[in-house]
PDB file of C-alpha atoms in Angstrom:
ATOM      1  CA  UNK V  16     -24.193  15.683  13.263  1.00 41.00           C
ATOM      2  CA  UNK V  17     -23.138  13.062  10.736  1.00 45.00           C
ATOM      3  CA  UNK V  18     -20.758  10.239  11.617  1.00 49.00           C
ATOM      4  CA  UNK V  19     -17.884  11.726   9.553  1.00 49.00           C
ATOM      5  CA  UNK V  20     -17.974  14.836  11.719  1.00 47.00           C
ATOM      6  CA  UNK V  21     -17.531  12.838  14.915  1.00 52.00           C
ATOM      7  CA  UNK V  22     -13.756  12.743  14.412  1.00 56.00           C
ATOM      8  CA  UNK V  23     -13.737  16.554  14.443  1.00 55.00           C
ATOM      9  CA  UNK V  24     -15.628  16.896  17.700  1.00 50.00           C
ATOM     10  CA  UNK V  25     -13.527  17.518  20.811  1.00 53.00           C
ATOM     11  CA  UNK V  26     -14.680  16.307  24.234  1.00 57.00           C
ATOM     12  CA  UNK V  27     -16.778  19.458  24.767  1.00 59.00           C
ATOM     13  CA  UNK V  28     -18.980  18.529  21.736  1.00 60.00           C
ATOM     14  CA  UNK V  29     -18.126  21.584  19.616  1.00 61.00           C
ATOM     15  CA  UNK V  30     -17.096  21.229  15.982  1.00 62.00           C
ATOM     16  CA  UNK V  31     -13.469  22.203  15.496  1.00 82.00           C
ATOM     17  CA  UNK V  32     -13.228  22.028  11.688  1.00 81.00           C
ATOM     18  CA  UNK V  33     -14.859  24.739   9.569  1.00 86.00           C
ATOM     19  CA  UNK V  34     -17.411  23.432   7.076  1.00 85.00           C
ATOM     20  CA  UNK V  35     -15.519  24.899   4.116  1.00 85.00           C
ATOM     21  CA  UNK V  36     -12.564  22.665   5.032  1.00 84.00           C
ATOM     22  CA  UNK V  37     -14.816  19.612   5.407  1.00 84.00           C
ATOM     23  CA  UNK V  38     -16.039  20.176   1.829  1.00 87.00           C
ATOM     24  CA  UNK V  39     -12.519  20.104   0.327  1.00 90.00           C
ATOM     25  CA  UNK V  40     -11.744  16.757  -1.301  1.00 91.00           C
ATOM     26  CA  UNK V  41      -7.998  17.376  -0.992  1.00 92.00           C
ATOM     27  CA  UNK V  42      -8.266  17.814   2.765  1.00 92.00           C
ATOM     28  CA  UNK V  43     -10.546  14.820   3.193  1.00 91.00           C
ATOM     29  CA  UNK V  44      -8.222  12.634   1.113  1.00 93.00           C
ATOM     30  CA  UNK V  45      -5.226  13.821   3.114  1.00 93.00           C
ATOM     31  CA  UNK V  46      -6.887  13.045   6.433  1.00 92.00           C
ATOM     32  CA  UNK V  47      -8.118   9.670   5.221  1.00 94.00           C
ATOM     33  CA  UNK V  48      -4.639   8.858   3.894  1.00 95.00           C
ATOM     34  CA  UNK V  49      -3.142   9.554   7.319  1.00 95.00           C
ATOM     35  CA  UNK V  50      -5.642   7.259   9.014  1.00 96.00           C
ATOM     36  CA  UNK V  51      -5.303   4.601   6.300  1.00 97.00           C
ATOM     37  CA  UNK V  52      -1.486   4.601   6.508  1.00 97.00           C
ATOM     38  CA  UNK V  53      -1.629   4.195  10.277  1.00 97.00           C
ATOM     39  CA  UNK V  54      -4.155   1.345  10.039  1.00 97.00           C
ATOM     40  CA  UNK V  55      -2.182  -0.494   7.340  1.00 97.00           C
ATOM     41  CA  UNK V  56       1.211   0.061   9.006  1.00 97.00           C
ATOM     42  CA  UNK V  57       0.005  -1.187  12.387  1.00 97.00           C
ATOM     43  CA  UNK V  58      -1.919  -4.112  10.885  1.00 97.00           C
ATOM     44  CA  UNK V  59       0.980  -5.307   8.776  1.00 97.00           C
ATOM     45  CA  UNK V  60       3.374  -4.905  11.726  1.00 96.00           C
ATOM     46  CA  UNK V  61       1.252  -7.409  13.653  1.00 95.00           C
ATOM     47  CA  UNK V  62       1.913  -9.813  10.741  1.00 93.00           C
ATOM     48  CA  UNK V  63       5.665  -9.038  10.867  1.00 92.00           C
ATOM     49  CA  UNK V  64       5.518  -7.124   7.584  1.00 95.00           C
ATOM     50  CA  UNK V  65       5.610  -3.637   6.149  1.00 95.00           C
ATOM     51  CA  UNK V  66       3.671  -2.124   3.253  1.00 95.00           C
ATOM     52  CA  UNK V  67       6.804  -2.187   1.095  1.00 96.00           C
ATOM     53  CA  UNK V  68       7.169  -5.927   1.703  1.00 96.00           C
ATOM     54  CA  UNK V  69       3.635  -6.410   0.478  1.00 97.00           C
ATOM     55  CA  UNK V  70       4.234  -4.229  -2.591  1.00 96.00           C
ATOM     56  CA  UNK V  71       7.375  -6.126  -3.636  1.00 97.00           C
ATOM     57  CA  UNK V  72       5.881  -9.577  -3.056  1.00 98.00           C
ATOM     58  CA  UNK V  73       2.687  -8.622  -4.920  1.00 97.00           C
ATOM     59  CA  UNK V  74       4.733  -7.284  -7.841  1.00 97.00           C
ATOM     60  CA  UNK V  75       6.865 -10.411  -8.049  1.00 98.00           C
ATOM     61  CA  UNK V  76       3.828 -12.672  -7.830  1.00 97.00           C
ATOM     62  CA  UNK V  77       1.873 -10.800 -10.491  1.00 97.00           C
ATOM     63  CA  UNK V  78       4.612  -9.855 -12.971  1.00 97.00           C
ATOM     64  CA  UNK V  79       7.384 -12.344 -12.246  1.00 96.00           C
ATOM     65  CA  UNK V  80      11.099 -11.957 -11.544  1.00 96.00           C
ATOM     66  CA  UNK V  81      12.664  -8.533 -11.904  1.00 95.00           C
ATOM     67  CA  UNK V  82      15.777  -6.495 -11.311  1.00 93.00           C
ATOM     68  CA  UNK V  83      15.903  -4.149  -8.337  1.00 92.00           C
ATOM     69  CA  UNK V  84      15.425  -1.190 -10.683  1.00 92.00           C
ATOM     70  CA  UNK V  85      12.347  -2.769 -12.267  1.00 94.00           C
ATOM     71  CA  UNK V  86      10.887  -3.562  -8.839  1.00 96.00           C
ATOM     72  CA  UNK V  87      11.441   0.060  -7.874  1.00 95.00           C
ATOM     73  CA  UNK V  88       9.460   1.247 -10.904  1.00 94.00           C
ATOM     74  CA  UNK V  89       6.686  -1.318 -10.372  1.00 93.00           C
ATOM     75  CA  UNK V  90       6.209  -0.674  -6.674  1.00 92.00           C
ATOM     76  CA  UNK V  91       6.982   3.032  -6.317  1.00 90.00           C
ATOM     77  CA  UNK V  92       9.744   2.321  -3.805  1.00 94.00           C
ATOM     78  CA  UNK V  93      12.788   4.555  -4.191  1.00 94.00           C
ATOM     79  CA  UNK V  94      15.796   2.696  -5.576  1.00 91.00           C
ATOM     80  CA  UNK V  95      17.852   3.745  -2.566  1.00 90.00           C
ATOM     81  CA  UNK V  96      15.293   2.092  -0.249  1.00 94.00           C
ATOM     82  CA  UNK V  97      14.800  -1.034  -2.367  1.00 95.00           C
ATOM     83  CA  UNK V  98      18.020  -2.716  -1.247  1.00 93.00           C
ATOM     84  CA  UNK V  99      16.934  -2.488   2.397  1.00 95.00           C
ATOM     85  CA  UNK V 100      13.476  -3.860   1.611  1.00 96.00           C
ATOM     86  CA  UNK V 101      14.986  -6.742  -0.361  1.00 96.00           C
ATOM     87  CA  UNK V 102      17.480  -7.453   2.424  1.00 96.00           C
ATOM     88  CA  UNK V 103      14.606  -7.751   4.905  1.00 96.00           C
ATOM     89  CA  UNK V 104      12.656 -10.049   2.574  1.00 97.00           C
ATOM     90  CA  UNK V 105      15.753 -12.170   1.842  1.00 97.00           C
ATOM     91  CA  UNK V 106      16.515 -12.513   5.581  1.00 96.00           C
ATOM     92  CA  UNK V 107      13.115 -14.191   5.947  1.00 96.00           C
ATOM     93  CA  UNK V 108      13.606 -16.334   2.804  1.00 97.00           C
ATOM     94  CA  UNK V 109      10.688 -14.577   1.087  1.00 98.00           C
ATOM     95  CA  UNK V 110      12.671 -13.667  -2.038  1.00 98.00           C
ATOM     96  CA  UNK V 111      15.671 -15.091  -3.852  1.00 96.00           C
ATOM     97  CA  UNK V 112      18.406 -13.039  -5.518  1.00 94.00           C
ATOM     98  CA  UNK V 113      20.506 -14.516  -8.306  1.00 92.00           C
ATOM     99  CA  UNK V 114      22.915 -12.844 -10.707  1.00 91.00           C
ATOM    100  CA  UNK V 115      21.307 -11.818 -13.982  1.00 86.00           C
ATOM    101  CA  UNK V 116      22.677 -14.182 -16.661  1.00 86.00           C
ATOM    102  CA  UNK V 117      22.654 -11.291 -19.187  1.00 85.00           C
ATOM    103  CA  UNK V 118      24.281  -8.709 -16.907  1.00 85.00           C
ATOM    104  CA  UNK V 119      26.334 -10.006 -13.984  1.00 82.00           C
ATOM    105  CA  UNK V 120      26.365  -6.528 -12.404  1.00 83.00           C
ATOM    106  CA  UNK V 121      22.723  -6.825 -11.388  1.00 88.00           C
ATOM    107  CA  UNK V 122      20.530  -9.344  -9.599  1.00 90.00           C
ATOM    108  CA  UNK V 123      17.224 -10.860 -10.585  1.00 95.00           C
ATOM    109  CA  UNK V 124      14.748 -11.060  -7.711  1.00 96.00           C
ATOM    110  CA  UNK V 125      12.220 -13.911  -7.526  1.00 97.00           C
ATOM    111  CA  UNK V 126       9.516 -14.628  -4.982  1.00 98.00           C
ATOM    112  CA  UNK V 127      10.256 -17.833  -3.078  1.00 98.00           C
ATOM    113  CA  UNK V 128       7.701 -20.529  -2.199  1.00 98.00           C
ATOM    114  CA  UNK V 129       7.767 -19.208   1.369  1.00 98.00           C
ATOM    115  CA  UNK V 130       7.202 -15.699  -0.032  1.00 98.00           C
ATOM    116  CA  UNK V 131       4.105 -16.908  -1.919  1.00 98.00           C
ATOM    117  CA  UNK V 132       2.663 -18.390   1.279  1.00 97.00           C
ATOM    118  CA  UNK V 133       3.485 -15.192   3.193  1.00 97.00           C
ATOM    119  CA  UNK V 134       1.836 -13.093   0.477  1.00 98.00           C
ATOM    120  CA  UNK V 135      -1.373 -15.142   0.766  1.00 97.00           C
ATOM    121  CA  UNK V 136      -1.387 -14.466   4.531  1.00 97.00           C
ATOM    122  CA  UNK V 137      -0.747 -10.770   3.907  1.00 98.00           C
ATOM    123  CA  UNK V 138      -3.591 -10.679   1.369  1.00 98.00           C
ATOM    124  CA  UNK V 139      -5.932 -11.850   4.143  1.00 98.00           C
ATOM    125  CA  UNK V 140      -4.505  -9.240   6.546  1.00 97.00           C
ATOM    126  CA  UNK V 141      -4.958  -6.527   3.918  1.00 97.00           C
ATOM    127  CA  UNK V 142      -8.519  -7.665   3.152  1.00 97.00           C
ATOM    128  CA  UNK V 143      -9.384  -7.404   6.854  1.00 97.00           C
ATOM    129  CA  UNK V 144      -7.717  -3.983   7.166  1.00 97.00           C
ATOM    130  CA  UNK V 145      -9.568  -2.676   4.122  1.00 96.00           C
ATOM    131  CA  UNK V 146     -12.836  -3.988   5.568  1.00 97.00           C
ATOM    132  CA  UNK V 147     -12.065  -1.964   8.689  1.00 97.00           C
ATOM    133  CA  UNK V 148     -11.085   1.145   6.706  1.00 97.00           C
ATOM    134  CA  UNK V 149     -14.158   1.014   4.462  1.00 97.00           C
ATOM    135  CA  UNK V 150     -16.597  -0.256   7.118  1.00 97.00           C
ATOM    136  CA  UNK V 151     -19.228   2.471   6.607  1.00 97.00           C
ATOM    137  CA  UNK V 152     -19.520   1.683   2.878  1.00 97.00           C
ATOM    138  CA  UNK V 153     -21.604  -1.046   1.260  1.00 97.00           C
ATOM    139  CA  UNK V 154     -19.816  -3.488  -1.087  1.00 96.00           C
ATOM    140  CA  UNK V 155     -21.123  -1.544  -4.111  1.00 97.00           C
ATOM    141  CA  UNK V 156     -19.967   1.756  -2.596  1.00 98.00           C
ATOM    142  CA  UNK V 157     -16.534   0.259  -1.874  1.00 97.00           C
ATOM    143  CA  UNK V 158     -16.171  -0.811  -5.506  1.00 97.00           C
ATOM    144  CA  UNK V 159     -17.290   2.610  -6.714  1.00 98.00           C
ATOM    145  CA  UNK V 160     -14.944   4.376  -4.273  1.00 96.00           C
ATOM    146  CA  UNK V 161     -11.959   2.359  -5.515  1.00 96.00           C
ATOM    147  CA  UNK V 162     -12.948   3.003  -9.141  1.00 97.00           C
ATOM    148  CA  UNK V 163     -13.177   6.748  -8.517  1.00 96.00           C
ATOM    149  CA  UNK V 164      -9.843   6.846  -6.675  1.00 95.00           C
ATOM    150  CA  UNK V 165      -8.254   4.885  -9.539  1.00 95.00           C
ATOM    151  CA  UNK V 166      -9.688   7.314 -12.076  1.00 96.00           C
ATOM    152  CA  UNK V 167      -8.292  10.293 -10.177  1.00 94.00           C
ATOM    153  CA  UNK V 168      -4.891   8.724  -9.622  1.00 92.00           C
ATOM    154  CA  UNK V 169      -4.578   7.593 -13.242  1.00 92.00           C
ATOM    155  CA  UNK V 170      -5.493  11.093 -14.454  1.00 93.00           C
ATOM    156  CA  UNK V 171      -2.968  12.827 -12.210  1.00 91.00           C
ATOM    157  CA  UNK V 172      -0.263  10.242 -12.884  1.00 87.00           C
ATOM    158  CA  UNK V 173      -0.607  10.725 -16.639  1.00 87.00           C
ATOM    159  CA  UNK V 174      -0.509  14.524 -16.401  1.00 74.00           C
ATOM    160  CA  UNK V 175       2.520  14.749 -14.120  1.00 65.00           C
TER     161      UNK V 175
END
């Protein structure tokens, strides 16, 4: 039995997942996503953060200040959820909100100095969590895996 099958073996040692299901990329990706989400959620919680915090801070650091709507597009967070995420970040002084000088009806969000420091800590947390997630893969395999996932996601994002 290969290591990947170990997760499908109940205490009595019998396989519980049919081979034809174990050969389906969609099923494997779904199961890995579930485990990855749990790992990332629990790991970030230990650092007093959530994955949406990381996404917003990373977006602000990489692309600069933005409106709430722009941050929603950049990060994939629903607009209706963005206000809550920004409130949480603002409560911890990780972002700053100021009225947009060109449109007083909206705010411009900027990462604060404290937010930059927090993001660097979260980068380390995420690096460690990804090491745990991808532990069975060599560094070259990890790079290839990420490249292949990116290729698939880019293809399906462009066609939908």
